[in-house]
Short mmCIF file of C-alpha atoms and ligand atoms in Angstrom, two decimals:
data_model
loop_
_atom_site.label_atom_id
_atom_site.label_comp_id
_atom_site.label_asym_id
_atom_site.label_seq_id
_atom_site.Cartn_x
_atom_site.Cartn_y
_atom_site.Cartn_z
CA UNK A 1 -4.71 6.18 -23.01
CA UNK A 2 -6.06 8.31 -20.28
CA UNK A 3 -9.56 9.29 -21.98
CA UNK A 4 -11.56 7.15 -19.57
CA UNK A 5 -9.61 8.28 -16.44
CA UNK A 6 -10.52 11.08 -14.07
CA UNK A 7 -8.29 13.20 -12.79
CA UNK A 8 -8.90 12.59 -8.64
CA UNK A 9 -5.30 13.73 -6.64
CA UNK A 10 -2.71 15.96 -8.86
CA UNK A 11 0.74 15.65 -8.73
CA UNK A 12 1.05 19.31 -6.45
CA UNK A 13 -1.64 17.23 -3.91
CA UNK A 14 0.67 14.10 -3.78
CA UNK A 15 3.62 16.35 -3.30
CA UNK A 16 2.03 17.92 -0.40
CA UNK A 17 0.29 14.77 0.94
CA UNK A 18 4.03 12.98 0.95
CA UNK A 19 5.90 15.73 2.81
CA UNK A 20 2.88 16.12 5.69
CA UNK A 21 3.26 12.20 5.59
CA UNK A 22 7.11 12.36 6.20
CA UNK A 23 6.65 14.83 9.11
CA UNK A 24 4.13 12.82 11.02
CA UNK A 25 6.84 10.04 10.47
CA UNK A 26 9.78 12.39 11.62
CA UNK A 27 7.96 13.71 14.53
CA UNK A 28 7.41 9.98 16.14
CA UNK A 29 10.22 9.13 15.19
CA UNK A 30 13.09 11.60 15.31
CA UNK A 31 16.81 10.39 15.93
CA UNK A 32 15.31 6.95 16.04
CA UNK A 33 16.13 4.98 12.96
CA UNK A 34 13.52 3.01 10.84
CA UNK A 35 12.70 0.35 8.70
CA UNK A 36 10.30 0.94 5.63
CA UNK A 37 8.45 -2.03 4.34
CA UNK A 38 6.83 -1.49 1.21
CA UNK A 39 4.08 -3.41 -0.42
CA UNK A 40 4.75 -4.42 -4.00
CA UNK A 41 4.14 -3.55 -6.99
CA UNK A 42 1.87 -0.68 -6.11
CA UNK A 43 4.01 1.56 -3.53
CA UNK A 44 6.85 1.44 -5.27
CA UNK A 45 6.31 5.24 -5.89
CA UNK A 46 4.94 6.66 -3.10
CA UNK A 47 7.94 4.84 -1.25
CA UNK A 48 10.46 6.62 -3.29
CA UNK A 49 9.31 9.95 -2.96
CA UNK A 50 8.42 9.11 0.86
CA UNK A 51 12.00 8.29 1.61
CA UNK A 52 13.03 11.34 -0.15
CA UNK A 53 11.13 13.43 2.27
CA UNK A 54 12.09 11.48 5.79
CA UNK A 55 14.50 12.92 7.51
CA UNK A 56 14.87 10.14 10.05
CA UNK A 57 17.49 8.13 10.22
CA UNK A 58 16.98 5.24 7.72
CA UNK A 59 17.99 1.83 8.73
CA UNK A 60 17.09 -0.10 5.63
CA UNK A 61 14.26 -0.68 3.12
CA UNK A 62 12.59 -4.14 2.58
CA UNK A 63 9.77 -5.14 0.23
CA UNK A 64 7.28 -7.79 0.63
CA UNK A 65 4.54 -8.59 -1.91
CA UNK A 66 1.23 -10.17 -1.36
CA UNK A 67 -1.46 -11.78 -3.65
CA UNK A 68 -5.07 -11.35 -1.87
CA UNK A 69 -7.62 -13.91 -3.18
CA UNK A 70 -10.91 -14.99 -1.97
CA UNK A 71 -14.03 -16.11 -2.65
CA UNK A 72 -17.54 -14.92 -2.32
CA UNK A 73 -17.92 -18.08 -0.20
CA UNK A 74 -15.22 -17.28 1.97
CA UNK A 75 -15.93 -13.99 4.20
CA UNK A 76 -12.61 -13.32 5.18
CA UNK A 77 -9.74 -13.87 2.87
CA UNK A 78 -6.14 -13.89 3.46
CA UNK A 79 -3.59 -13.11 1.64
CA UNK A 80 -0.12 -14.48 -0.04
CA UNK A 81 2.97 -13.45 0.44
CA UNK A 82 4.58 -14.09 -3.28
CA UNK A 83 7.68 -12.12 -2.70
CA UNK A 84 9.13 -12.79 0.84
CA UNK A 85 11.51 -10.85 2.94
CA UNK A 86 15.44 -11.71 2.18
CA UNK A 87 16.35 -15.01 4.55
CA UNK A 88 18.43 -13.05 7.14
CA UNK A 89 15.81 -10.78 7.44
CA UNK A 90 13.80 -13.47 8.41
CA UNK A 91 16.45 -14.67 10.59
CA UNK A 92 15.07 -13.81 14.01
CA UNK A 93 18.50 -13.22 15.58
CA UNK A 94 20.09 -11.99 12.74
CA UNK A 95 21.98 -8.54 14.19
CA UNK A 96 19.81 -6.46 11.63
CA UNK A 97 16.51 -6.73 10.87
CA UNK A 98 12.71 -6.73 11.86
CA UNK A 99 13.34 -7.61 15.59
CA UNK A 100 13.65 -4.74 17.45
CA UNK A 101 13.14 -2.76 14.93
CA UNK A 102 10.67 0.28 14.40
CA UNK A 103 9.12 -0.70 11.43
CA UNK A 104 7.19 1.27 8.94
CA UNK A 105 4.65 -0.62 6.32
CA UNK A 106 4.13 1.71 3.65
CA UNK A 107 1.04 0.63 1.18
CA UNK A 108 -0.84 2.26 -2.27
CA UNK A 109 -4.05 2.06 -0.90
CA UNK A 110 -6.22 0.17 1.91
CA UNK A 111 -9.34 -1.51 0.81
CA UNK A 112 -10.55 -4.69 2.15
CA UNK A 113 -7.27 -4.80 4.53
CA UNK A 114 -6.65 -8.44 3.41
CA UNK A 115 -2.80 -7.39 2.07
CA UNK A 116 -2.47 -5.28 4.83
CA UNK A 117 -3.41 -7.66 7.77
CA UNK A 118 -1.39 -10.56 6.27
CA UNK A 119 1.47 -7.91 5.56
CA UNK A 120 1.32 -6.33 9.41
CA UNK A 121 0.73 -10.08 11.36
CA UNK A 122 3.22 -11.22 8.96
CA UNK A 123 5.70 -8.91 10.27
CA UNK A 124 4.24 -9.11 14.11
CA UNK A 125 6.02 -12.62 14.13
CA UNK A 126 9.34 -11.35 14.02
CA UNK A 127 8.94 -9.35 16.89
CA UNK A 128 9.28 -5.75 15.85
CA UNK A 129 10.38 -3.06 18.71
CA UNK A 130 7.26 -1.20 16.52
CA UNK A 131 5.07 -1.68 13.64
CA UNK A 132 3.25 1.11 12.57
CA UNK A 133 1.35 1.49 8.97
CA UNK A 134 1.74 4.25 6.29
CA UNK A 135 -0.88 4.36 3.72
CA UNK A 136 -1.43 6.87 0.61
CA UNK A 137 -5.18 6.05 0.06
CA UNK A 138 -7.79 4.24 2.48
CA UNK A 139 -11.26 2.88 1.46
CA UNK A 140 -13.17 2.65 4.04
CA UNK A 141 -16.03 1.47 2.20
CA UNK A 142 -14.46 -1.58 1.15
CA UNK A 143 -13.22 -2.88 4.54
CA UNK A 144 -13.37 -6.64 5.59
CA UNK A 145 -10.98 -6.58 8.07
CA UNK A 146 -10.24 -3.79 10.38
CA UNK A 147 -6.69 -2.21 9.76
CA UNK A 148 -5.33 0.58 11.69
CA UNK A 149 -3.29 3.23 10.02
CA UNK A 150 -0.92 5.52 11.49
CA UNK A 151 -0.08 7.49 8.80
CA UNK A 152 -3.17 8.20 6.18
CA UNK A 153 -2.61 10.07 3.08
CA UNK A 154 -6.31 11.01 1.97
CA UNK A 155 -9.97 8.80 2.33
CA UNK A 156 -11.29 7.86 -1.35
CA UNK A 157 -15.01 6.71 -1.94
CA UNK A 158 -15.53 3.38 -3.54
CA UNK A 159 -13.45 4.38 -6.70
CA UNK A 160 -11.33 2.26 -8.65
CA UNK A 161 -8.09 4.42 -8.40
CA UNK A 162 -4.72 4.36 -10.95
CA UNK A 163 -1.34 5.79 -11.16
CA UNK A 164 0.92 6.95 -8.96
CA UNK A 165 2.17 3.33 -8.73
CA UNK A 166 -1.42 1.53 -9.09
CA UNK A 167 -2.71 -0.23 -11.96
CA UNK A 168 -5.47 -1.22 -13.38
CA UNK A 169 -4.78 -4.46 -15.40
CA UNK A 170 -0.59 -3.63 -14.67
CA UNK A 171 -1.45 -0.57 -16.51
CA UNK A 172 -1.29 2.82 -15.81
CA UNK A 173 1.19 3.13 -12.83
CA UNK A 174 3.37 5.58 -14.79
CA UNK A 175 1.10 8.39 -14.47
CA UNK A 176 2.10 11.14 -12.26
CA UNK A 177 -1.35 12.29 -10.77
CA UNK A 178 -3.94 10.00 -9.11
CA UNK A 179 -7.04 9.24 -11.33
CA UNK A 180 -10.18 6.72 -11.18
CA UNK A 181 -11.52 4.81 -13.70
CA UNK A 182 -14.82 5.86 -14.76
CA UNK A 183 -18.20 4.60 -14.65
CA UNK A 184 -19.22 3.39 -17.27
CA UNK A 185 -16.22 0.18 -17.48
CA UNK A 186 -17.26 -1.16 -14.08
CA UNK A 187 -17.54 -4.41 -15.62
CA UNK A 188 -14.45 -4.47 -17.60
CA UNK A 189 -12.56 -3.41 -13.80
CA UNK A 190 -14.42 -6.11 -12.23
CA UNK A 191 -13.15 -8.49 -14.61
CA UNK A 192 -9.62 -7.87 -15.52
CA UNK A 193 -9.05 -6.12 -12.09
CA UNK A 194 -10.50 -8.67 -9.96
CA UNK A 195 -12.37 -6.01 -8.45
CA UNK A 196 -15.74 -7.50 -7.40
CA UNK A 197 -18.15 -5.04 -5.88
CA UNK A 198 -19.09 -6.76 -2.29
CA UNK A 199 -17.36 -9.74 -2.90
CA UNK A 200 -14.10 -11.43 -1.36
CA UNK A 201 -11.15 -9.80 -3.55
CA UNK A 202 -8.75 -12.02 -5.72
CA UNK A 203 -5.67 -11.54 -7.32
CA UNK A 204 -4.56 -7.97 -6.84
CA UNK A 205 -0.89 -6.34 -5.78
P1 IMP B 1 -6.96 -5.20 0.02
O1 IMP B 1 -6.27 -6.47 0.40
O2 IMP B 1 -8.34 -5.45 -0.49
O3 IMP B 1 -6.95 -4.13 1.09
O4 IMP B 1 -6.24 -4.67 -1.24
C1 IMP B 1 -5.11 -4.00 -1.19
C2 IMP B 1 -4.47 -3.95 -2.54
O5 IMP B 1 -5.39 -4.07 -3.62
C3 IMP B 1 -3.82 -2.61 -2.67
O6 IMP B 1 -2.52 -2.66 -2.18
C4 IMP B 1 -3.86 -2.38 -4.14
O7 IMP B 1 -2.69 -2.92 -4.73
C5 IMP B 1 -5.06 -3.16 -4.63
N1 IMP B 1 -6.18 -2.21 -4.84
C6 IMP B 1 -7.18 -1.93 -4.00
N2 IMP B 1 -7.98 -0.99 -4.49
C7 IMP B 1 -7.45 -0.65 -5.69
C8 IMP B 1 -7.81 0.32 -6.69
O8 IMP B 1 -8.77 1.08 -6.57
N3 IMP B 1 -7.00 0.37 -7.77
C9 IMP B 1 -5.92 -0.44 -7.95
N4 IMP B 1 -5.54 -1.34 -7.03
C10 IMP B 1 -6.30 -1.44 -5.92
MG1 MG B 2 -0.74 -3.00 -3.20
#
């Protein structure tokens, strides 16, 4: 299963990554109580062992999940929100939920910024008190649209990255440590990951 994977962030890296993660959080936010946000499927993990290391006050924990598509014809994409939040969530004066509320986005990895724009303007229209973004992994590379993140985990070149939460193909999220996928299947990744290499992005979560 794992012979064409690289080994790129262990498990003891992650650990540490997280808990410097949940003290930048802690330090902004302090007795001030949050909302996480995370985008499906791939921060389901890095969410879990986030919250596990926040010792903020935690108000509640929403998901959203996104589709990004494209085409190579289209320069900017956008993407889809498939999974949307709960109706009184939505509810903009329902007593709870994003409005007024400091809200945390937490997200696998940054690449074009497609997810994460929708995801962030998405949220913007239910009039947060804050919106701030927490991201394991950022490509700069790959970037189409310009995304701001508050709270990076590590930079990663032009790599197609799995586990931790992300798949390649649905596959490989189990795995503990962060790998990429290497060379030589480039064009199988392309293909079954909708991974174009400077093209608009389709189909990913
Ligand atoms: P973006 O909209 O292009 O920024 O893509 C964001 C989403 O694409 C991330 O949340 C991931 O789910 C997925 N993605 C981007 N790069 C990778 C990768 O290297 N491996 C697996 N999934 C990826
Ligand atoms: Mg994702």
């Amino acid at each position: 299963m794992n012979k064409n994977l690289v080994n790129l962030i262990s498990q003891a890296e992650i650990v540490r990554i997280v808990r410097r993660l949940a003290v930048e959080i802690d330090r902004d936010y302090q007795d001030r109580s949050l909302v996480l946000v995370g985008i499906l499927k791939g921060s389901f993990i890095f969410l879990a062992d986030l919250v596990r290391e926040i010792e903020s006050p935690i108000a509640n924990i929403e998901f959203l999940r996104l589709s990004s598509y494209g085409s190579s014809t289209i320069s900017s994409g956008e993407a889809k929100i498939t999974m949307n939040l709960p109706p009184e969530a939505r509810r903009k004066a329902d007593l709870f939920e994003i409005a007024g509320k400091d809200i945390v986005v937490v997200e696998d990895i940054v690449d074009t910024g497609i997810t994460t724009d929708t995801a962030l303007r998405y949220l913007q229209n239910y009039q947060p008190a804050s919106l701030k973004l927490c991201a394991l992994l950022d490509k700069p590379a790959r970037r189409q649209v310009p995304v701001k993140i508050d709270y990076l985990g590590s930079t990663v070149e032009d790599l197609f990255i799995v586990g931790y939460g992300i798949d390649f193909d649905q596959q490989y999220r189990q795995l503990p440590d962060i790998y990429y996928l290497e060379e030589e299947n480039q064009d199988e990744i392309a293909e079954k990951a909708n991974y174009p290499i400077n093209q608009a992005i389709t189909a990913k979560d």
